[in-house]
XYZ file of C-alpha atoms in Angstrom:
711
model
C 0.673 15.995 19.366
C -2.092 16.735 22.112
C -3.525 14.272 24.074
C -6.925 14.598 22.204
C -5.645 14.433 18.761
C -3.497 11.924 19.586
C -6.534 9.596 20.355
C -8.733 10.231 17.566
C -7.224 6.858 16.452
C -8.348 3.744 18.951
C -6.975 1.080 16.379
C -4.096 1.620 13.517
C -5.907 2.353 9.893
C -5.024 2.034 6.314
C -5.792 4.278 2.934
C -6.221 2.220 -0.099
C -2.623 3.656 -1.124
C -1.343 1.874 2.234
C -3.901 -0.954 1.631
C -2.198 -1.224 -2.098
C 1.164 -1.402 -0.775
C -0.021 -4.529 1.496
C -1.496 -6.281 -1.627
C 1.789 -4.990 -3.780
C -0.907 -3.804 -6.126
C -2.555 -0.870 -7.719
C -5.316 1.546 -5.625
C -7.748 0.463 -8.383
C -7.411 -3.299 -7.355
C -8.510 -2.276 -4.503
C -11.076 0.070 -5.492
C -12.467 -3.407 -7.434
C -12.554 -5.363 -4.713
C -14.452 -3.353 -2.608
C -17.376 -3.440 -5.143
C -16.776 -7.152 -5.626
C -16.577 -8.720 -2.764
C -19.217 -8.102 -0.002
C -17.216 -9.122 3.188
C -14.484 -6.648 2.387
C -13.404 -4.365 5.675
C -16.289 -1.553 5.456
C -14.487 1.952 6.157
C -14.230 3.442 9.858
C -13.129 6.808 9.173
C -11.671 9.106 6.314
C -13.659 10.466 3.727
C -16.265 9.029 0.785
C -13.310 9.904 -2.097
C -10.875 8.979 0.825
C -11.920 6.642 3.595
C -9.258 4.698 5.625
C -9.750 1.136 7.465
C -8.962 -0.718 10.483
C -5.697 -2.057 9.278
C -6.126 -5.606 11.547
C -9.135 -6.886 9.822
C -7.709 -5.470 6.334
C -4.997 -7.630 7.311
C -7.254 -10.579 8.054
C -9.166 -9.920 4.909
C -6.235 -10.107 2.760
C -4.712 -13.273 4.377
C -8.080 -14.995 3.986
C -8.247 -14.172 0.065
C -3.988 -15.070 -0.325
C -3.720 -11.481 -1.501
C -1.308 -10.061 1.689
C 2.265 -9.560 -0.190
C 5.046 -10.371 2.078
C 6.721 -7.005 3.665
C 10.275 -6.439 4.837
C 10.402 -5.829 8.581
C 11.784 -2.132 7.203
C 9.161 -2.156 4.937
C 6.197 -2.630 7.617
C 8.160 -0.583 10.401
C 7.539 2.720 7.940
C 4.443 1.298 6.613
C 3.122 2.070 10.155
C 4.502 5.424 10.468
C 3.442 5.827 7.011
C -0.233 4.703 7.294
C -0.826 6.864 10.816
C -3.720 8.630 11.690
C -4.367 12.063 11.176
C -1.480 12.447 8.587
C -0.453 15.933 10.462
C 1.123 14.390 13.250
C 3.509 12.057 10.653
C 6.681 14.292 11.943
C 5.856 13.649 15.977
C 5.300 10.079 14.984
C 8.494 9.590 14.119
C 10.212 11.839 17.075
C 8.077 9.252 19.200
C 9.549 6.796 17.524
C 13.366 7.759 17.642
C 12.728 8.751 21.343
C 11.183 5.084 22.319
C 14.258 3.601 20.272
C 17.012 5.914 21.830
C 15.773 4.992 25.422
C 15.971 1.538 24.379
C 19.779 2.104 23.319
C 20.276 3.751 26.345
C 19.246 1.338 28.280
C 19.878 -2.558 26.170
C 19.245 -4.540 29.217
C 15.668 -2.726 30.254
C 13.544 -4.473 27.814
C 10.399 -6.449 27.456
C 7.693 -6.902 25.446
C 5.636 -3.961 25.792
C 6.914 -0.091 25.836
C 7.596 1.956 28.446
C 4.559 4.244 28.859
C 4.954 7.704 27.684
C 5.805 9.144 31.458
C 8.687 6.175 31.912
C 9.868 7.243 28.191
C 10.331 10.778 29.628
C 11.905 9.450 32.892
C 14.282 7.702 30.973
C 14.706 10.152 28.854
C 15.642 12.784 31.091
C 18.327 11.005 32.548
C 20.390 11.899 29.158
C 19.479 15.117 28.568
C 16.308 17.448 30.088
C 15.870 19.761 27.304
C 15.696 16.558 24.863
C 13.107 14.817 27.262
C 11.051 18.467 27.130
C 10.988 18.236 23.755
C 10.100 14.640 23.008
C 7.004 15.795 25.765
C 5.611 17.886 23.614
C 4.635 15.357 21.525
C 3.859 12.490 23.901
C -0.005 11.381 24.312
C -0.731 10.245 27.854
C -1.082 6.511 26.667
C -0.352 5.168 24.451
C -3.002 4.079 21.681
C -3.529 1.178 19.776
C -1.685 2.952 16.672
C 1.487 3.932 18.959
C 1.481 0.750 20.197
C 1.549 -1.297 17.692
C 3.873 1.184 16.107
C 6.605 1.100 18.564
C 6.521 -3.108 18.857
C 7.272 -2.742 15.131
C 10.304 -0.357 15.854
C 10.950 -2.672 18.167
C 11.374 -5.636 15.990
C 13.301 -3.464 13.713
C 16.208 -2.938 16.191
C 16.384 -6.135 16.795
C 17.547 -7.067 13.473
C 19.700 -4.071 12.882
C 20.635 -1.606 15.835
C 18.049 1.381 17.024
C 20.508 3.980 15.557
C 20.687 2.136 12.189
C 16.756 0.937 12.051
C 16.019 5.213 13.155
C 18.013 6.516 10.321
C 16.435 3.832 7.740
C 12.570 5.154 9.077
C 14.117 9.081 9.000
C 15.305 8.286 4.831
C 11.785 6.693 3.599
C 10.484 9.993 5.806
C 12.460 12.653 3.803
C 12.026 11.374 0.728
C 7.971 10.811 1.471
C 5.265 13.288 0.640
C 4.980 14.455 4.621
C 8.580 16.177 4.646
C 9.436 19.089 2.388
C 11.899 17.687 0.734
C 14.945 20.454 0.428
C 14.254 21.256 3.633
C 13.968 18.427 5.809
C 16.486 16.784 4.696
C 20.149 17.414 3.070
C 21.139 14.707 0.663
C 23.777 12.551 1.275
C 25.773 13.075 -1.855
C 25.765 16.845 -0.788
C 26.013 16.873 2.939
C 29.217 14.670 2.138
C 30.543 17.419 0.013
C 29.683 20.352 2.560
C 31.452 18.037 5.417
C 34.214 17.637 3.696
C 35.150 20.456 2.141
C 34.668 22.095 6.417
C 36.796 20.079 7.871
C 36.289 18.821 11.553
C 36.411 21.354 13.985
C 35.821 21.352 18.120
C 32.346 23.501 17.607
C 30.231 22.860 15.070
C 27.336 24.824 14.100
C 24.854 24.351 11.738
C 21.624 27.228 11.942
C 19.313 25.785 10.193
C 19.581 21.719 11.009
C 16.542 20.435 9.409
C 16.304 17.190 10.518
C 19.996 17.747 11.116
C 21.699 15.465 7.879
C 24.561 17.717 7.841
C 25.371 17.553 11.423
C 24.575 13.942 12.042
C 27.262 13.612 9.054
C 29.585 15.363 10.999
C 29.204 14.644 14.407
C 29.750 10.485 12.598
C 32.753 11.675 10.698
C 34.443 13.213 14.193
C 33.999 10.220 15.396
C 34.940 7.411 13.055
C 38.682 9.750 13.274
C 38.847 10.388 16.421
C 38.315 13.677 16.879
C 36.270 15.617 18.988
C 33.641 18.016 18.029
C 30.339 19.335 20.143
C 27.230 20.278 17.683
C 24.903 22.858 18.105
C 21.869 22.919 16.022
C 18.716 25.787 15.654
C 15.933 24.945 13.538
C 12.543 26.698 13.587
C 10.776 23.677 12.798
C 10.003 21.589 16.442
C 9.666 18.249 14.702
C 12.633 18.779 12.257
C 14.496 20.091 15.796
C 13.332 17.197 17.400
C 14.656 14.540 14.977
C 17.738 15.755 14.693
C 17.942 16.513 18.416
C 17.257 12.217 18.283
C 20.147 11.744 15.654
C 22.804 13.764 16.648
C 22.043 11.303 19.968
C 22.174 8.824 18.911
C 26.031 9.265 18.200
C 26.864 10.693 20.954
C 25.452 7.901 22.605
C 27.072 5.327 20.612
C 30.787 7.408 20.998
C 30.068 7.236 24.904
C 29.750 3.553 24.266
C 33.153 3.373 22.577
C 34.691 5.420 25.480
C 35.077 8.805 23.689
C 34.227 12.058 26.168
C 32.498 14.314 24.144
C 29.937 17.179 25.262
C 26.277 16.319 24.345
C 24.536 18.234 21.771
C 22.310 21.261 22.190
C 19.293 21.781 19.755
C 17.140 24.770 19.979
C 14.092 25.900 17.980
C 13.176 29.056 16.371
C 13.855 31.529 14.380
C 18.169 31.962 13.996
C 17.950 35.182 12.060
C 15.411 37.335 14.018
C 15.791 34.463 17.383
C 19.553 33.982 17.743
C 19.685 31.567 20.340
C 22.856 31.386 20.358
C 24.759 35.059 19.701
C 27.755 34.343 21.634
C 28.551 31.375 19.805
C 31.775 31.361 17.606
C 32.291 28.140 15.967
C 35.218 26.382 14.159
C 32.485 24.934 11.524
C 29.657 25.834 10.262
C 27.223 24.260 7.918
C 24.215 25.392 6.439
C 21.075 24.480 3.341
C 18.814 27.014 4.501
C 15.648 27.920 2.907
C 16.194 29.669 -0.150
C 13.610 33.283 -1.951
C 11.992 33.740 1.594
C 11.940 37.653 1.382
C 10.048 37.844 4.977
C 13.264 36.906 6.887
C 13.015 39.792 8.900
C 14.437 42.791 6.706
C 12.697 45.760 8.402
C 13.028 44.619 11.926
C 17.102 43.968 11.329
C 17.825 46.877 9.549
C 20.752 48.137 12.030
C 21.512 44.373 13.373
C 25.446 44.280 13.642
C 25.868 41.024 11.676
C 25.218 43.132 9.005
C 29.140 43.843 8.807
C 29.441 43.478 4.836
C 26.182 45.130 4.235
C 22.123 46.119 5.162
C 21.337 42.496 2.454
C 18.584 43.707 0.748
C 15.629 42.741 0.979
C 15.459 40.138 -2.555
C 18.572 38.656 -1.108
C 17.791 36.849 1.980
C 20.643 34.038 0.699
C 23.342 37.111 1.704
C 22.160 37.419 5.233
C 21.971 33.350 5.629
C 25.621 34.379 4.747
C 26.734 37.240 7.068
C 24.798 34.967 10.123
C 27.056 32.225 9.208
C 29.902 34.975 9.443
C 28.909 36.171 12.718
C 29.143 32.647 14.743
C 32.714 31.888 12.752
C 35.916 32.229 14.975
C 38.831 32.900 13.882
C 40.544 30.304 10.770
C 37.221 28.785 10.963
C 35.307 27.453 7.652
C 31.768 28.441 6.930
C 30.234 26.003 4.153
C 26.606 26.845 2.872
C 24.681 26.130 0.174
C 23.288 28.338 -2.331
C 20.986 29.148 -4.979
C 23.317 29.926 -8.203
C 21.547 32.727 -8.927
C 22.545 34.614 -5.874
C 26.382 34.693 -7.538
C 25.272 37.109 -9.704
C 22.256 39.067 -9.229
C 22.363 43.174 -9.464
C 20.922 43.505 -6.131
C 23.489 41.519 -4.171
C 26.702 42.992 -5.875
C 28.149 45.131 -3.151
C 27.745 42.703 -0.644
C 29.025 40.255 -3.159
C 32.444 42.659 -3.709
C 32.648 43.301 0.334
C 33.108 39.881 0.992
C 35.300 39.426 -1.663
C 37.511 42.987 -0.930
C 37.380 41.473 2.785
C 38.659 37.850 1.993
C 35.508 35.839 3.374
C 34.642 34.194 0.483
C 37.310 32.024 0.045
C 35.458 29.161 -2.985
C 32.472 29.344 -5.164
C 31.212 25.591 -6.338
C 29.217 24.391 -8.757
C 27.221 21.224 -8.343
C 25.405 18.919 -10.699
C 21.751 19.996 -11.452
C 19.257 17.441 -9.565
C 21.162 16.985 -6.641
C 18.638 18.791 -4.665
C 14.806 18.063 -4.656
C 12.845 19.336 -5.692
C 14.719 21.640 -7.502
C 16.350 20.457 -11.038
C 18.768 23.355 -11.264
C 22.842 23.007 -10.169
C 23.318 24.578 -6.691
C 25.894 26.145 -5.515
C 28.612 25.721 -2.415
C 29.739 29.082 -0.493
C 33.330 28.718 1.390
C 33.848 31.564 3.940
C 36.513 32.092 6.217
C 36.529 34.832 9.289
C 40.406 35.677 8.746
C 42.659 35.800 11.629
C 44.009 39.603 11.331
C 47.554 38.387 12.573
C 47.698 36.437 9.241
C 48.069 37.461 5.462
C 45.174 37.831 3.769
C 44.310 35.094 0.897
C 44.606 37.105 -2.675
C 42.486 34.712 -4.600
C 39.543 32.886 -4.842
C 38.905 29.560 -5.866
C 35.799 28.581 -8.188
C 35.588 25.098 -9.026
C 32.945 23.627 -11.871
C 31.914 20.084 -10.819
C 28.545 19.909 -12.861
C 30.210 17.265 -14.946
C 30.840 15.015 -11.840
C 29.042 12.045 -10.923
C 27.714 11.350 -7.649
C 30.391 8.989 -6.846
C 33.909 10.838 -7.633
C 32.174 14.433 -6.572
C 33.116 14.329 -2.727
C 36.421 13.354 -4.476
C 36.621 16.017 -6.966
C 35.569 19.400 -5.157
C 38.004 17.836 -2.050
C 40.750 17.517 -4.057
C 40.527 21.210 -5.062
C 39.898 23.052 -1.867
C 42.851 20.585 -0.264
C 45.172 21.875 -3.587
C 43.719 25.135 -2.984
C 44.602 25.046 0.451
C 48.505 23.418 -0.189
C 51.443 25.480 -1.060
C 50.960 24.300 -4.538
C 48.070 24.857 -6.503
C 47.548 24.140 -9.890
C 44.533 24.431 -11.864
C 42.880 22.092 -13.465
C 41.430 22.950 -16.809
C 37.380 22.598 -17.228
C 37.328 21.477 -13.361
C 38.604 24.564 -10.987
C 40.762 27.535 -10.868
C 42.113 30.914 -8.406
C 41.355 34.100 -9.640
C 42.721 37.543 -8.002
C 40.704 39.250 -5.928
C 40.617 42.526 -7.867
C 40.120 40.925 -11.327
C 36.586 40.204 -9.994
C 35.653 43.235 -8.838
C 33.880 45.152 -11.726
C 30.567 46.201 -12.494
C 29.230 42.872 -11.946
C 31.192 41.284 -9.557
C 29.333 38.036 -11.324
C 30.706 34.817 -9.086
C 29.082 32.218 -11.383
C 32.101 29.238 -11.639
C 31.343 27.942 -15.467
C 32.119 32.069 -16.570
C 35.353 31.704 -14.720
C 36.514 28.401 -15.361
C 37.975 27.992 -18.687
C 36.819 24.655 -20.353
C 40.366 21.987 -21.464
C 41.947 22.395 -24.069
C 41.155 18.263 -25.017
C 37.601 20.041 -25.657
C 39.085 22.200 -28.641
C 39.787 19.880 -31.506
C 42.732 18.852 -32.775
C 44.191 21.149 -35.558
C 45.318 18.417 -37.508
C 41.869 16.925 -37.122
C 40.188 20.185 -37.803
C 42.452 20.628 -41.715
C 41.605 16.543 -42.512
C 37.758 17.608 -41.587
C 38.022 20.287 -44.047
C 39.343 18.294 -46.561
C 36.481 15.733 -46.139
C 33.926 18.194 -46.432
C 35.238 19.437 -49.685
C 35.051 16.322 -50.617
C 31.168 15.656 -49.568
C 29.963 18.678 -51.355
C 31.589 17.330 -54.003
C 30.077 13.961 -54.304
C 26.693 15.497 -53.488
C 26.792 17.615 -56.299
C 27.077 14.960 -58.742
C 24.739 13.035 -56.447
C 21.712 15.151 -57.523
C 19.481 12.821 -60.849
C 20.371 14.333 -64.316
C 17.302 16.561 -65.663
C 15.792 18.336 -68.245
C 12.973 21.015 -69.399
C 10.697 19.323 -70.903
C 6.463 19.368 -72.006
C 6.224 15.651 -72.845
C 7.049 13.713 -69.597
C 5.492 10.263 -68.599
C 4.891 10.907 -66.098
C 2.996 14.393 -66.472
C 0.359 12.856 -69.023
C -0.216 9.187 -66.976
C -3.658 8.627 -65.721
C -4.719 8.724 -62.385
C -6.311 6.250 -59.666
C -7.070 7.165 -56.354
C -5.011 4.894 -53.909
C -7.914 4.308 -51.851
C -9.532 2.377 -54.553
C -6.463 0.521 -54.570
C -7.064 -0.125 -51.014
C -10.092 -1.928 -52.089
C -8.400 -4.005 -54.764
C -5.745 -5.280 -52.606
C -3.207 -3.629 -54.044
C -1.734 -1.424 -51.614
C -2.773 -1.593 -47.973
C -1.842 1.100 -44.955
C -0.911 0.274 -41.595
C -0.738 2.009 -38.211
C -0.153 0.976 -34.633
C -3.397 1.071 -32.334
C -4.045 3.297 -30.219
C -2.781 1.728 -26.574
C -4.799 1.041 -23.882
C -3.510 2.528 -20.191
C -1.938 -0.823 -18.873
C -3.194 -1.053 -15.503
C -0.736 -4.280 -14.122
C 1.961 -6.100 -16.924
C 4.001 -3.942 -19.381
C 6.183 -4.077 -21.852
C 8.970 -1.982 -22.856
C 9.526 -1.950 -26.496
C 11.870 -0.066 -28.934
C 9.723 1.218 -32.030
C 10.399 3.070 -35.126
C 9.722 6.809 -35.074
C 9.448 9.878 -37.152
C 12.759 11.245 -36.732
C 13.813 7.609 -37.667
C 12.135 7.669 -41.492
C 13.679 10.799 -42.290
C 17.027 9.575 -41.276
C 16.778 6.017 -42.311
C 18.731 5.009 -38.928
C 17.081 2.089 -37.013
C 14.687 2.621 -34.403
C 15.512 4.648 -31.543
C 11.884 5.113 -29.826
C 10.132 3.231 -26.873
C 6.139 2.312 -26.154
C 4.685 0.686 -23.247
C 2.066 -2.118 -23.802
C 0.417 -4.302 -21.692
C 2.120 -8.096 -22.161
C -0.770 -9.410 -23.371
C -1.790 -6.489 -26.055
C -0.234 -7.603 -29.782
C 3.052 -5.667 -31.060
C 2.106 -2.448 -34.133
C 3.176 -3.204 -37.349
C 6.816 -4.819 -38.220
C 8.505 -2.701 -40.870
C 9.202 -5.335 -44.331
C 11.461 -5.189 -47.127
C 9.992 -2.337 -49.722
C 7.215 -1.118 -47.375
C 6.812 2.934 -48.040
C 6.910 4.398 -44.475
C 5.689 7.808 -43.704
C 4.355 10.314 -40.615
C 1.598 10.561 -39.447
C 1.612 14.024 -38.749
C 3.882 16.149 -40.354
C 4.702 20.261 -42.273
C 5.248 18.397 -45.368
C 5.289 14.546 -46.979
C 8.230 13.190 -46.322
C 7.804 9.636 -47.325
C 10.592 6.945 -47.881
C 11.443 3.250 -48.342
C 12.512 0.840 -45.326
C 16.086 0.416 -45.251
C 18.165 -2.289 -44.244
C 18.684 -1.082 -40.673
C 15.129 -0.662 -39.736
C 13.595 -4.131 -41.545
C 11.499 -5.847 -38.420
C 11.384 -2.823 -35.971
C 7.955 -2.319 -34.794
C 5.693 0.918 -36.400
C 5.340 3.430 -33.017
C 3.055 5.758 -32.602
C 2.964 8.725 -35.319
C 3.833 6.759 -38.176
C 2.446 5.097 -40.650
C 3.818 2.671 -43.580
C 2.329 1.333 -47.149
C 2.225 -1.779 -48.183
C 2.341 -2.337 -52.229
C 2.260 -5.287 -54.892
C 5.899 -5.090 -56.097
C 4.592 -6.671 -59.229
C 2.814 -4.260 -60.225
C 4.648 -0.697 -58.563
C 7.157 0.442 -57.997
C 8.053 1.820 -54.260
C 10.567 4.242 -54.518
C 8.420 5.892 -57.166
C 5.332 5.667 -55.086
C 7.366 7.376 -52.369
C 8.479 10.093 -54.525
C 4.832 11.217 -56.459
C 3.339 10.883 -52.759
C 5.916 13.448 -51.491
C 4.863 16.026 -54.013
C 4.744 19.404 -51.825
C 1.002 20.114 -53.445
C 0.106 16.431 -51.811
C -0.152 17.960 -47.929
C -3.124 20.413 -49.279
C -5.025 17.137 -50.226
C -4.284 14.697 -48.109
C -3.514 17.183 -45.260
C -6.034 17.870 -42.488
C -5.487 20.137 -39.417
C -3.925 18.446 -36.380
C -4.520 20.065 -33.319
C -1.931 19.052 -31.348
C 0.861 20.226 -33.405
C 1.556 24.271 -34.131
C 0.841 24.564 -37.988
C 1.067 20.501 -39.026
C -1.716 18.193 -40.473
C -2.716 14.849 -39.866
C -1.469 12.620 -43.255
C -4.341 10.936 -44.785
C -3.092 9.081 -47.531
C -6.729 7.616 -48.705
C -7.150 10.928 -50.144
C -4.678 11.286 -52.579
C -4.126 9.556 -56.562
C -1.456 7.941 -57.876
C -0.209 7.983 -61.512
C -1.147 4.696 -63.485
C 2.774 3.861 -65.926
C 4.398 0.784 -66.552
C 6.586 -0.792 -63.903
C 9.813 -0.370 -65.781
C 9.268 3.318 -66.476
C 7.668 3.655 -62.477
C 11.419 1.741 -61.797
C 13.098 4.841 -63.718
C 11.057 7.536 -62.682
C 12.058 5.579 -58.570
C 16.069 5.779 -59.051
C 15.725 9.536 -59.397
C 13.140 9.853 -56.400
C 15.921 7.747 -54.480
C 18.563 9.046 -55.315
C 16.471 12.697 -54.162
C 15.832 10.959 -51.209
C 19.943 10.348 -50.242
C 20.148 13.300 -51.383
C 18.381 15.029 -49.024
C 19.311 12.756 -46.226
C 23.120 13.646 -46.905
C 22.147 17.619 -47.151
C 20.740 17.177 -43.577
C 24.287 15.231 -42.003
C 26.455 17.997 -43.927
C 24.207 20.865 -42.706
C 25.305 19.699 -39.165
C 29.176 18.886 -39.724
C 29.182 22.158 -41.259
C 27.863 23.548 -38.427
C 30.061 21.774 -36.395
C 33.109 22.717 -38.192
C 32.659 26.073 -38.275
C 32.551 26.015 -34.349
C 35.890 24.284 -34.419
C 37.360 26.375 -36.657
C 36.116 29.356 -34.669
C 37.299 27.751 -31.228
C 40.628 26.903 -33.291
C 41.557 30.766 -34.312
C 40.673 31.749 -31.547
C 42.541 29.327 -28.848
C 45.429 29.800 -31.093
C 45.401 26.439 -31.998
C 44.968 27.411 -35.394
C 46.336 29.979 -38.014
C 45.436 31.950 -41.086
C 47.240 30.622 -44.162
C 49.992 32.978 -45.896
C 47.378 32.622 -48.953
C 44.645 34.731 -47.106
C 47.003 37.216 -45.310
C 48.332 38.211 -48.362
C 45.133 38.731 -49.962
C 44.180 40.839 -47.310
C 47.028 42.847 -47.796
C 46.618 43.247 -51.735
C 42.957 44.060 -51.272
C 44.395 46.700 -48.843
C 46.878 48.183 -51.318
C 44.107 48.358 -54.203
C 41.975 50.341 -51.801
C 44.643 52.280 -51.146
């Protein structure tokens, strides 16, 4: 932060979003206030579409009108950072706050109402570490602005409430989850860092060559301190703001260790590109951890073609991750452990096949761990962890790789699952856990693909295969269902004089006007500005299955609910490829009609509901009632009012209604049997291939008879 840029704002400012958070309302409410209240503060900066306001004026206005939302000390401190202007300097501001809190923690007796001047702050930090002081001085202004003064005082209040280190960790956690940081590059989620540190273990030297804001290193340093071990942390980061935050977080842990009487060396943090400008070429660490950026093809392939780090082969231009892996190995001491986060495609891409094979052949790669999807924002794919070692030539090599499939693990047991697998692998009593982890001989992986995807090598547990006795019982049940299905059809015969064929027809539109039939739909929901209610509703799929309501919709609290389903209501989708009308089942009664559905309510003294549902479902009726729907391919919007229905005595309607009901139940049962049959076929295939099922003698004998006959 330059002095000129830091002086652009003489007072703390707020955007519309910041005002909304102060008052705990939506941004639309802020726009309304600006239009409705003449005394609302005028903008002091920004643009016409994104103005900024004086924070003090806004707070006075909100308090005067009784709209100021009471926030916690934590929220107030983060709000000062989040609303800082210019927004591009928020990373610098977080570093300034961290430096201020670290200086306070280092000299707890030297406190006052006013923060130290920038020059005083640098002097106090230089007493701790000259490099840290230089990094901080690069972002400090010549003097504090009103914005920064208010921010530092708020940070002091937070520090008094929960301690300096805890206060900075809170602000950091808010920062890495905000829009101002590049998620996944700034901070590694705690659950992922915990797994990586658990597998890596504790060493005297811990190195992260793409540290981001230092999440993995800080966890490693904190764990070493809590277990009584000693480790010195080394870091390199290309982003100077992230490097400063890394240094501050590590210094908080180091300061805590010093205050507890532990003589640990201070952390070392460098700024720069680790591949192109390695700041620690001679470092050999016991533990190397890294969450490096993925998919960066301009990583220096041409400039590093003859680099000595490529001991396992020159990484292709499209495989930067394999360059990072070899960089990690180059900084690893004998018998050290490197744990790096990898995209899953690196385990199988053809371009990296030769390097993967060499890593296996020379026993540098020890384990591949598949993580659950969604742990690392913004990606929702399941990442991998690679565990590597630099084996000591004096010790025998390990000829097997560990594969762990932790994709089904939850956040609570993720570290336990992976940690137990790695510990078992390192012991002399390893036993695989089907569906979770297993070892594979290195020679068995050196095929044409060298595919190291864990899901390919970890077999599913036998529990996933149905028990043979249950499969046999399901076969018998399936035969019984098929027999029942065949006899559930109504008895029919060919005729030219059926009553339904000769009956006159009446327009449904006329019957609606007469009041004997009514059609109901859910009204279009308006966008709720504030309070809303989630309501369970009946969906089109529920109508077809005859099951209870499974969908939901959101409406404003002052908005009336949709129509409720009653007995004998005829349910129909608004849009579909055909008309499938069904009478409501007992499970669907009193459910709210959902979007995309409609119901027909008839006078049951004149019409049988199942009769009406059956005649409406005639295939040709879609041509009459259907209109092209722009939202769904090939589907039509169904307008029931366009149809006609036969006029018959109620007793004849009921006879036909029973037949239509049987046919509707037949279609539902057929759908269920189709699903059950598919599952049964899969279970039989699995049982035969795993050896839990065998062919019956009759089948074997029949095959032998056929062979003899053809011979």
